[in-house]
Amino acid sequence: MSETTDMTDMTDMTDNPYSGLFRLDGRRAVLIGAGGIGHELALGLAAHGAQVICADRDADVARAAAAATGGEPLVLDVTDPAAVERAARDAGPVDVLVHTAATNVRKRILDYSLDEFDRVVGLNLRATFSVVQAFGRGMVERGTGSMILFSSIRGSVVEPGQSVYAATKAGTEQLVKTAAVEFGEAGVRVNAIAPGVVETPLTAQIRNDDAWYTAYATKGALGRWARPSELTGAVVYLASEAAAFVTGSTLFVDGGWTAVDGRFTPPA
């Protein structure tokens, strides 16, 4: 006795509700900080269908990212609150906001100047607050949106010379939680991504020191540094419907750095 398959009973994959779970078609995304990691994020957002506005203080960087994604360049200094307000207004309805811009002065506390303190806090925390406020206002009014702010493993674990940077990243994560609570009833999600060490031009000095490179590489569970492209999936996830019930969270993309208890591997 032969068996036959009724093809009408098979699910048409084109109608599968999960097939487009990570798609961003028709969504307008603003990416602030379009160089290095940001450039890869812009490529990833565009590849999933988003229209990307590539914002950076450096006009050449903004134009390069826009050209690579078919998006729009925007010259923006986020330390200027009025400029941030204008950008949020002129961008039109924004569905996704990704903010990566940050700086660091690597010095021990006793060597830090107040000018350096103000510079790091001014970009990493004050400007981040301005961005959340300006773009969050439009999202709340429209009743939809996903905001993704970049934190760091330094928001949770520290090392000498990272005091102010670490404080700003911890502050960013608390800002994310508060914004998630305040914007949540309007349907707006707010999350953070915390990378570990990433191979970018900004980390070139550290990577060129063999001892430093190895120490950082072996700190994580995967035993290596991240490539900028490896942060893209997390951003696409948080921007998409795949993360529709995720808000107020920090997603660690750190190769297991924060899971490892020190660099020493004891004998079994």
PDB file of C-alpha atoms in Angstrom:
ATOM      1  CA  MET A   1       0.000   0.000   0.000  1.00  0.00           C
ATOM      2  CA  SER A   2       1.514   3.269  -1.058  1.00  0.00           C
ATOM      3  CA  GLU A   3       1.263   6.514   0.831  1.00  0.00           C
ATOM      4  CA  THR A   4       0.582   9.863  -0.751  1.00  0.00           C
ATOM      5  CA  THR A   5       1.249  13.325   0.620  1.00  0.00           C
ATOM      6  CA  ASP A   6      -1.505  15.902   0.527  1.00  0.00           C
ATOM      7  CA  MET A   7       0.393  19.021  -0.557  1.00  0.00           C
ATOM      8  CA  THR A   8      -2.480  21.228   0.543  1.00  0.00           C
ATOM      9  CA  ASP A   9      -1.667  20.317   4.156  1.00  0.00           C
ATOM     10  CA  MET A  10       1.890  21.640   3.935  1.00  0.00           C
ATOM     11  CA  THR A  11       2.557  25.100   5.289  1.00  0.00           C
ATOM     12  CA  ASP A  12       3.397  27.674   2.673  1.00  0.00           C
ATOM     13  CA  MET A  13       6.603  29.174   4.016  1.00  0.00           C
ATOM     14  CA  THR A  14       5.789  32.512   2.378  1.00  0.00           C
ATOM     15  CA  ASP A  15       2.871  32.803   4.812  1.00  0.00           C
ATOM     16  CA  ASN A  16       4.931  31.850   7.836  1.00  0.00           C
ATOM     17  CA  PRO A  17       4.597  34.696  10.358  1.00  0.00           C
ATOM     18  CA  TYR A  18       8.195  34.152  11.473  1.00  0.00           C
ATOM     19  CA  SER A  19       9.802  34.436   8.041  1.00  0.00           C
ATOM     20  CA  GLY A  20      10.014  38.212   8.256  1.00  0.00           C
ATOM     21  CA  LEU A  21      10.595  38.495  11.979  1.00  0.00           C
ATOM     22  CA  PHE A  22      13.867  40.407  11.593  1.00  0.00           C
ATOM     23  CA  ARG A  23      12.847  42.499   8.577  1.00  0.00           C
ATOM     24  CA  LEU A  24      12.801  46.286   8.841  1.00  0.00           C
ATOM     25  CA  ASP A  25      11.119  47.114   5.548  1.00  0.00           C
ATOM     26  CA  GLY A  26       9.474  50.529   5.503  1.00  0.00           C
ATOM     27  CA  ARG A  27      11.125  51.616   8.742  1.00  0.00           C
ATOM     28  CA  ARG A  28      13.138  54.776   9.085  1.00  0.00           C
ATOM     29  CA  ALA A  29      16.261  54.457  11.219  1.00  0.00           C
ATOM     30  CA  VAL A  30      18.597  57.144  12.528  1.00  0.00           C
ATOM     31  CA  LEU A  31      22.109  55.940  13.312  1.00  0.00           C
ATOM     32  CA  ILE A  32      24.237  58.367  15.337  1.00  0.00           C
ATOM     33  CA  GLY A  33      27.949  57.654  15.097  1.00  0.00           C
ATOM     34  CA  ALA A  34      28.405  56.330  11.555  1.00  0.00           C
ATOM     35  CA  GLY A  35      32.091  55.387  11.618  1.00  0.00           C
ATOM     36  CA  GLY A  36      33.732  52.160  12.754  1.00  0.00           C
ATOM     37  CA  ILE A  37      31.109  49.984  14.432  1.00  0.00           C
ATOM     38  CA  GLY A  38      28.392  52.389  13.315  1.00  0.00           C
ATOM     39  CA  HIS A  39      29.246  51.869   9.648  1.00  0.00           C
ATOM     40  CA  GLU A  40      28.661  48.127  10.013  1.00  0.00           C
ATOM     41  CA  LEU A  41      25.413  48.747  11.878  1.00  0.00           C
ATOM     42  CA  ALA A  42      24.190  50.968   9.048  1.00  0.00           C
ATOM     43  CA  LEU A  43      24.955  48.207   6.541  1.00  0.00           C
ATOM     44  CA  GLY A  44      23.058  45.674   8.643  1.00  0.00           C
ATOM     45  CA  LEU A  45      19.992  47.858   9.109  1.00  0.00           C
ATOM     46  CA  ALA A  46      19.851  48.645   5.402  1.00  0.00           C
ATOM     47  CA  ALA A  47      20.300  44.987   4.458  1.00  0.00           C
ATOM     48  CA  HIS A  48      17.152  44.198   6.434  1.00  0.00           C
ATOM     49  CA  GLY A  49      15.134  46.849   4.638  1.00  0.00           C
ATOM     50  CA  ALA A  50      15.475  49.975   6.770  1.00  0.00           C
ATOM     51  CA  GLN A  51      15.957  53.440   5.319  1.00  0.00           C
ATOM     52  CA  VAL A  52      18.963  54.715   7.262  1.00  0.00           C
ATOM     53  CA  ILE A  53      19.923  58.267   8.140  1.00  0.00           C
ATOM     54  CA  CYS A  54      23.652  58.135   8.868  1.00  0.00           C
ATOM     55  CA  ALA A  55      24.560  60.877  11.350  1.00  0.00           C
ATOM     56  CA  ASP A  56      28.059  61.821  12.405  1.00  0.00           C
ATOM     57  CA  ARG A  57      29.989  64.927  13.413  1.00  0.00           C
ATOM     58  CA  ASP A  58      32.414  64.170  10.571  1.00  0.00           C
ATOM     59  CA  ALA A  59      30.719  64.936   7.257  1.00  0.00           C
ATOM     60  CA  ASP A  60      32.943  62.528   5.325  1.00  0.00           C
ATOM     61  CA  VAL A  61      32.080  59.668   7.672  1.00  0.00           C
ATOM     62  CA  ALA A  62      28.355  60.403   7.394  1.00  0.00           C
ATOM     63  CA  ARG A  63      28.530  60.565   3.599  1.00  0.00           C
ATOM     64  CA  ALA A  64      30.537  57.329   3.344  1.00  0.00           C
ATOM     65  CA  ALA A  65      28.019  55.389   5.428  1.00  0.00           C
ATOM     66  CA  ALA A  66      25.102  56.874   3.513  1.00  0.00           C
ATOM     67  CA  ALA A  67      26.691  56.008   0.174  1.00  0.00           C
ATOM     68  CA  ALA A  68      27.285  52.420   1.293  1.00  0.00           C
ATOM     69  CA  THR A  69      23.684  51.955   2.408  1.00  0.00           C
ATOM     70  CA  GLY A  70      21.733  54.099  -0.028  1.00  0.00           C
ATOM     71  CA  GLY A  71      20.712  56.207   2.936  1.00  0.00           C
ATOM     72  CA  GLU A  72      20.910  59.855   3.875  1.00  0.00           C
ATOM     73  CA  PRO A  73      23.915  61.600   5.444  1.00  0.00           C
ATOM     74  CA  LEU A  74      23.445  63.965   8.362  1.00  0.00           C
ATOM     75  CA  VAL A  75      26.164  66.104   9.935  1.00  0.00           C
ATOM     76  CA  LEU A  76      25.360  66.243  13.644  1.00  0.00           C
ATOM     77  CA  ASP A  77      27.216  67.263  16.775  1.00  0.00           C
ATOM     78  CA  VAL A  78      25.263  65.564  19.553  1.00  0.00           C
ATOM     79  CA  THR A  79      26.895  67.730  22.214  1.00  0.00           C
ATOM     80  CA  ASP A  80      24.754  70.598  20.858  1.00  0.00           C
ATOM     81  CA  PRO A  81      21.234  70.043  22.272  1.00  0.00           C
ATOM     82  CA  ALA A  82      19.665  72.486  19.824  1.00  0.00           C
ATOM     83  CA  ALA A  83      21.203  70.592  16.898  1.00  0.00           C
ATOM     84  CA  VAL A  84      19.861  67.314  18.288  1.00  0.00           C
ATOM     85  CA  GLU A  85      16.369  68.805  18.578  1.00  0.00           C
ATOM     86  CA  ARG A  86      16.545  70.037  14.977  1.00  0.00           C
ATOM     87  CA  ALA A  87      17.757  66.650  13.768  1.00  0.00           C
ATOM     88  CA  ALA A  88      14.902  64.862  15.523  1.00  0.00           C
ATOM     89  CA  ARG A  89      12.402  67.286  14.048  1.00  0.00           C
ATOM     90  CA  ASP A  90      13.814  67.272  10.510  1.00  0.00           C
ATOM     91  CA  ALA A  91      14.246  63.491  10.347  1.00  0.00           C
ATOM     92  CA  GLY A  92      10.512  62.987  10.210  1.00  0.00           C
ATOM     93  CA  PRO A  93       8.864  59.905  11.741  1.00  0.00           C
ATOM     94  CA  VAL A  94      11.683  57.751  13.154  1.00  0.00           C
ATOM     95  CA  ASP A  95      11.041  54.088  13.880  1.00  0.00           C
ATOM     96  CA  VAL A  96      14.535  53.115  15.052  1.00  0.00           C
ATOM     97  CA  LEU A  97      17.188  55.189  16.831  1.00  0.00           C
ATOM     98  CA  VAL A  98      20.681  53.767  17.329  1.00  0.00           C
ATOM     99  CA  HIS A  99      23.149  55.881  19.310  1.00  0.00           C
ATOM    100  CA  THR A 100      26.802  54.802  19.381  1.00  0.00           C
ATOM    101  CA  ALA A 101      28.735  58.062  19.840  1.00  0.00           C
ATOM    102  CA  ALA A 102      31.096  58.016  22.831  1.00  0.00           C
ATOM    103  CA  THR A 103      34.587  58.958  23.951  1.00  0.00           C
ATOM    104  CA  ASN A 104      37.062  57.893  26.610  1.00  0.00           C
ATOM    105  CA  VAL A 105      40.040  59.355  28.432  1.00  0.00           C
ATOM    106  CA  ARG A 106      41.962  56.445  29.900  1.00  0.00           C
ATOM    107  CA  LYS A 107      43.535  57.820  33.089  1.00  0.00           C
ATOM    108  CA  ARG A 108      43.555  56.918  36.734  1.00  0.00           C
ATOM    109  CA  ILE A 109      41.333  58.967  39.029  1.00  0.00           C
ATOM    110  CA  LEU A 110      44.175  60.902  40.648  1.00  0.00           C
ATOM    111  CA  ASP A 111      45.435  61.993  37.227  1.00  0.00           C
ATOM    112  CA  TYR A 112      42.070  63.035  35.781  1.00  0.00           C
ATOM    113  CA  SER A 113      41.369  66.704  35.142  1.00  0.00           C
ATOM    114  CA  LEU A 114      37.894  68.187  35.520  1.00  0.00           C
ATOM    115  CA  ASP A 115      38.026  69.313  31.896  1.00  0.00           C
ATOM    116  CA  GLU A 116      38.561  65.702  30.845  1.00  0.00           C
ATOM    117  CA  PHE A 117      35.749  64.627  33.158  1.00  0.00           C
ATOM    118  CA  ASP A 118      33.404  67.170  31.589  1.00  0.00           C
ATOM    119  CA  ARG A 119      34.380  66.091  28.060  1.00  0.00           C
ATOM    120  CA  VAL A 120      33.668  62.405  28.661  1.00  0.00           C
ATOM    121  CA  VAL A 121      30.469  63.001  30.615  1.00  0.00           C
ATOM    122  CA  GLY A 122      29.364  65.635  28.110  1.00  0.00           C
ATOM    123  CA  LEU A 123      29.378  63.237  25.174  1.00  0.00           C
ATOM    124  CA  ASN A 124      28.693  59.895  26.811  1.00  0.00           C
ATOM    125  CA  LEU A 125      25.911  60.893  29.194  1.00  0.00           C
ATOM    126  CA  ARG A 126      24.680  64.463  28.688  1.00  0.00           C
ATOM    127  CA  ALA A 127      24.473  64.112  24.893  1.00  0.00           C
ATOM    128  CA  THR A 128      22.910  60.671  25.227  1.00  0.00           C
ATOM    129  CA  PHE A 129      20.211  62.167  27.427  1.00  0.00           C
ATOM    130  CA  SER A 130      19.583  64.859  24.790  1.00  0.00           C
ATOM    131  CA  VAL A 131      19.231  62.200  22.094  1.00  0.00           C
ATOM    132  CA  VAL A 132      16.800  60.114  24.151  1.00  0.00           C
ATOM    133  CA  GLN A 133      14.752  63.175  24.998  1.00  0.00           C
ATOM    134  CA  ALA A 134      14.596  64.614  21.471  1.00  0.00           C
ATOM    135  CA  PHE A 135      13.919  61.401  19.539  1.00  0.00           C
ATOM    136  CA  GLY A 136      11.893  59.834  22.340  1.00  0.00           C
ATOM    137  CA  ARG A 137       9.409  62.684  22.215  1.00  0.00           C
ATOM    138  CA  GLY A 138       8.447  61.930  18.618  1.00  0.00           C
ATOM    139  CA  MET A 139       8.279  58.194  19.213  1.00  0.00           C
ATOM    140  CA  VAL A 140       6.016  58.612  22.235  1.00  0.00           C
ATOM    141  CA  GLU A 141       3.718  60.934  20.286  1.00  0.00           C
ATOM    142  CA  ARG A 142       3.447  58.362  17.485  1.00  0.00           C
ATOM    143  CA  GLY A 143       3.102  55.439  19.887  1.00  0.00           C
ATOM    144  CA  THR A 144       5.858  53.320  18.373  1.00  0.00           C
ATOM    145  CA  GLY A 145       9.635  53.023  18.112  1.00  0.00           C
ATOM    146  CA  SER A 146      12.782  51.260  19.231  1.00  0.00           C
ATOM    147  CA  MET A 147      15.717  53.096  20.804  1.00  0.00           C
ATOM    148  CA  ILE A 148      19.072  51.324  21.081  1.00  0.00           C
ATOM    149  CA  LEU A 149      21.876  52.941  23.069  1.00  0.00           C
ATOM    150  CA  PHE A 150      25.413  51.655  23.227  1.00  0.00           C
ATOM    151  CA  SER A 151      26.765  50.921  26.677  1.00  0.00           C
ATOM    152  CA  SER A 152      29.832  48.772  27.367  1.00  0.00           C
ATOM    153  CA  ILE A 153      31.024  45.977  29.600  1.00  0.00           C
ATOM    154  CA  ARG A 154      32.516  48.876  31.575  1.00  0.00           C
ATOM    155  CA  GLY A 155      29.021  49.689  32.766  1.00  0.00           C
ATOM    156  CA  SER A 156      29.279  46.494  34.824  1.00  0.00           C
ATOM    157  CA  VAL A 157      32.951  45.589  35.264  1.00  0.00           C
ATOM    158  CA  VAL A 158      35.889  47.971  35.458  1.00  0.00           C
ATOM    159  CA  GLU A 159      39.669  48.207  35.350  1.00  0.00           C
ATOM    160  CA  PRO A 160      42.147  50.929  36.371  1.00  0.00           C
ATOM    161  CA  GLY A 161      41.902  54.024  34.196  1.00  0.00           C
ATOM    162  CA  GLN A 162      38.236  53.601  33.274  1.00  0.00           C
ATOM    163  CA  SER A 163      36.512  55.458  36.105  1.00  0.00           C
ATOM    164  CA  VAL A 164      34.664  58.198  34.230  1.00  0.00           C
ATOM    165  CA  TYR A 165      33.936  56.138  31.131  1.00  0.00           C
ATOM    166  CA  ALA A 166      32.582  53.318  33.298  1.00  0.00           C
ATOM    167  CA  ALA A 167      30.429  55.754  35.266  1.00  0.00           C
ATOM    168  CA  THR A 168      28.902  57.159  32.083  1.00  0.00           C
ATOM    169  CA  LYS A 169      28.117  53.698  30.743  1.00  0.00           C
ATOM    170  CA  ALA A 170      26.515  52.640  34.017  1.00  0.00           C
ATOM    171  CA  GLY A 171      24.539  55.875  33.820  1.00  0.00           C
ATOM    172  CA  THR A 172      23.484  55.057  30.271  1.00  0.00           C
ATOM    173  CA  GLU A 173      22.086  51.724  31.383  1.00  0.00           C
ATOM    174  CA  GLN A 174      20.069  53.383  34.145  1.00  0.00           C
ATOM    175  CA  LEU A 175      18.826  55.938  31.631  1.00  0.00           C
ATOM    176  CA  VAL A 176      17.740  53.080  29.384  1.00  0.00           C
ATOM    177  CA  LYS A 177      15.754  51.483  32.184  1.00  0.00           C
ATOM    178  CA  THR A 178      14.056  54.742  33.133  1.00  0.00           C
ATOM    179  CA  ALA A 179      13.215  55.633  29.528  1.00  0.00           C
ATOM    180  CA  ALA A 180      11.845  52.130  29.001  1.00  0.00           C
ATOM    181  CA  VAL A 181       9.503  52.606  31.956  1.00  0.00           C
ATOM    182  CA  GLU A 182       8.436  56.120  30.973  1.00  0.00           C
ATOM    183  CA  PHE A 183       8.005  55.403  27.247  1.00  0.00           C
ATOM    184  CA  GLY A 184       6.697  51.850  27.540  1.00  0.00           C
ATOM    185  CA  GLU A 185       3.015  52.647  27.925  1.00  0.00           C
ATOM    186  CA  ALA A 186       3.217  54.505  24.609  1.00  0.00           C
ATOM    187  CA  GLY A 187       4.608  51.400  22.898  1.00  0.00           C
ATOM    188  CA  VAL A 188       8.217  52.598  22.655  1.00  0.00           C
ATOM    189  CA  ARG A 189      11.016  50.170  23.521  1.00  0.00           C
ATOM    190  CA  VAL A 190      14.416  51.271  24.872  1.00  0.00           C
ATOM    191  CA  ASN A 191      17.391  48.921  25.226  1.00  0.00           C
ATOM    192  CA  ALA A 192      21.178  48.960  25.475  1.00  0.00           C
ATOM    193  CA  ILE A 193      23.944  46.918  23.883  1.00  0.00           C
ATOM    194  CA  ALA A 194      27.127  46.318  25.867  1.00  0.00           C
ATOM    195  CA  PRO A 195      30.068  45.265  23.687  1.00  0.00           C
ATOM    196  CA  GLY A 196      33.346  43.923  24.954  1.00  0.00           C
ATOM    197  CA  VAL A 197      36.606  44.707  23.148  1.00  0.00           C
ATOM    198  CA  VAL A 198      36.153  45.381  19.439  1.00  0.00           C
ATOM    199  CA  GLU A 199      38.720  45.704  16.672  1.00  0.00           C
ATOM    200  CA  THR A 200      38.259  49.296  15.480  1.00  0.00           C
ATOM    201  CA  PRO A 201      40.592  52.179  14.617  1.00  0.00           C
ATOM    202  CA  LEU A 202      39.907  53.596  18.080  1.00  0.00           C
ATOM    203  CA  THR A 203      41.388  50.489  19.729  1.00  0.00           C
ATOM    204  CA  ALA A 204      44.408  50.286  17.404  1.00  0.00           C
ATOM    205  CA  GLN A 205      46.865  51.506  20.035  1.00  0.00           C
ATOM    206  CA  ILE A 206      45.805  48.769  22.444  1.00  0.00           C
ATOM    207  CA  ARG A 207      45.700  46.072  19.770  1.00  0.00           C
ATOM    208  CA  ASN A 208      49.222  46.926  18.663  1.00  0.00           C
ATOM    209  CA  ASP A 209      50.516  46.060  22.126  1.00  0.00           C
ATOM    210  CA  ASP A 210      50.872  42.275  22.076  1.00  0.00           C
ATOM    211  CA  ALA A 211      50.613  41.853  25.831  1.00  0.00           C
ATOM    212  CA  TRP A 212      47.522  44.031  26.054  1.00  0.00           C
ATOM    213  CA  TYR A 213      45.889  42.397  23.039  1.00  0.00           C
ATOM    214  CA  THR A 214      46.430  38.913  24.438  1.00  0.00           C
ATOM    215  CA  ALA A 215      45.245  39.846  27.919  1.00  0.00           C
ATOM    216  CA  TYR A 216      41.976  41.194  26.516  1.00  0.00           C
ATOM    217  CA  ALA A 217      41.551  38.339  24.042  1.00  0.00           C
ATOM    218  CA  THR A 218      41.893  35.706  26.739  1.00  0.00           C
ATOM    219  CA  LYS A 219      39.605  37.488  29.177  1.00  0.00           C
ATOM    220  CA  GLY A 220      36.476  36.392  27.327  1.00  0.00           C
ATOM    221  CA  ALA A 221      35.120  32.889  26.871  1.00  0.00           C
ATOM    222  CA  LEU A 222      35.727  32.941  23.097  1.00  0.00           C
ATOM    223  CA  GLY A 223      39.376  33.943  23.468  1.00  0.00           C
ATOM    224  CA  ARG A 224      39.415  36.745  20.912  1.00  0.00           C
ATOM    225  CA  TRP A 225      38.320  40.301  20.167  1.00  0.00           C
ATOM    226  CA  ALA A 226      35.068  41.073  18.379  1.00  0.00           C
ATOM    227  CA  ARG A 227      34.817  42.287  14.822  1.00  0.00           C
ATOM    228  CA  PRO A 228      32.562  45.346  14.306  1.00  0.00           C
ATOM    229  CA  SER A 229      30.231  43.301  12.103  1.00  0.00           C
ATOM    230  CA  GLU A 230      29.506  40.961  15.014  1.00  0.00           C
ATOM    231  CA  LEU A 231      27.499  43.672  16.779  1.00  0.00           C
ATOM    232  CA  THR A 232      25.134  44.111  13.852  1.00  0.00           C
ATOM    233  CA  GLY A 233      22.863  41.159  14.616  1.00  0.00           C
ATOM    234  CA  ALA A 234      22.100  42.477  18.093  1.00  0.00           C
ATOM    235  CA  VAL A 235      21.058  45.856  16.697  1.00  0.00           C
ATOM    236  CA  VAL A 236      18.862  44.318  13.993  1.00  0.00           C
ATOM    237  CA  TYR A 237      17.262  42.077  16.618  1.00  0.00           C
ATOM    238  CA  LEU A 238      16.434  44.917  19.005  1.00  0.00           C
ATOM    239  CA  ALA A 239      15.165  47.099  16.158  1.00  0.00           C
ATOM    240  CA  SER A 240      12.847  44.403  14.797  1.00  0.00           C
ATOM    241  CA  GLU A 241       9.640  42.683  15.802  1.00  0.00           C
ATOM    242  CA  ALA A 242      11.763  39.775  17.013  1.00  0.00           C
ATOM    243  CA  ALA A 243      12.323  41.874  20.149  1.00  0.00           C
ATOM    244  CA  ALA A 244       8.754  43.164  20.431  1.00  0.00           C
ATOM    245  CA  PHE A 245       8.582  42.311  24.153  1.00  0.00           C
ATOM    246  CA  VAL A 246      12.144  43.304  25.032  1.00  0.00           C
ATOM    247  CA  THR A 247      12.666  46.652  26.743  1.00  0.00           C
ATOM    248  CA  GLY A 248      14.733  48.076  29.578  1.00  0.00           C
ATOM    249  CA  SER A 249      17.400  45.445  28.935  1.00  0.00           C
ATOM    250  CA  THR A 250      21.132  45.437  28.315  1.00  0.00           C
ATOM    251  CA  LEU A 251      22.239  42.873  25.742  1.00  0.00           C
ATOM    252  CA  PHE A 252      25.861  41.857  26.288  1.00  0.00           C
ATOM    253  CA  VAL A 253      27.780  41.151  23.081  1.00  0.00           C
ATOM    254  CA  ASP A 254      31.084  40.553  24.821  1.00  0.00           C
ATOM    255  CA  GLY A 255      32.252  37.063  23.862  1.00  0.00           C
ATOM    256  CA  GLY A 256      31.586  35.893  27.399  1.00  0.00           C
ATOM    257  CA  TRP A 257      33.784  38.542  29.061  1.00  0.00           C
ATOM    258  CA  THR A 258      31.358  39.189  31.921  1.00  0.00           C
ATOM    259  CA  ALA A 259      30.781  35.447  32.396  1.00  0.00           C
ATOM    260  CA  VAL A 260      34.418  34.637  33.145  1.00  0.00           C
ATOM    261  CA  ASP A 261      35.749  34.847  36.690  1.00  0.00           C
ATOM    262  CA  GLY A 262      39.220  36.260  36.119  1.00  0.00           C
ATOM    263  CA  ARG A 263      41.948  35.244  33.674  1.00  0.00           C
ATOM    264  CA  PHE A 264      43.313  32.305  35.667  1.00  0.00           C
ATOM    265  CA  THR A 265      42.266  28.809  34.569  1.00  0.00           C
ATOM    266  CA  PRO A 266      42.676  26.466  37.533  1.00  0.00           C
ATOM    267  CA  PRO A 267      43.497  22.779  37.068  1.00  0.00           C
ATOM    268  CA  ALA A 268      40.491  20.499  36.885  1.00  0.00           C
TER     269      ALA A 268
END
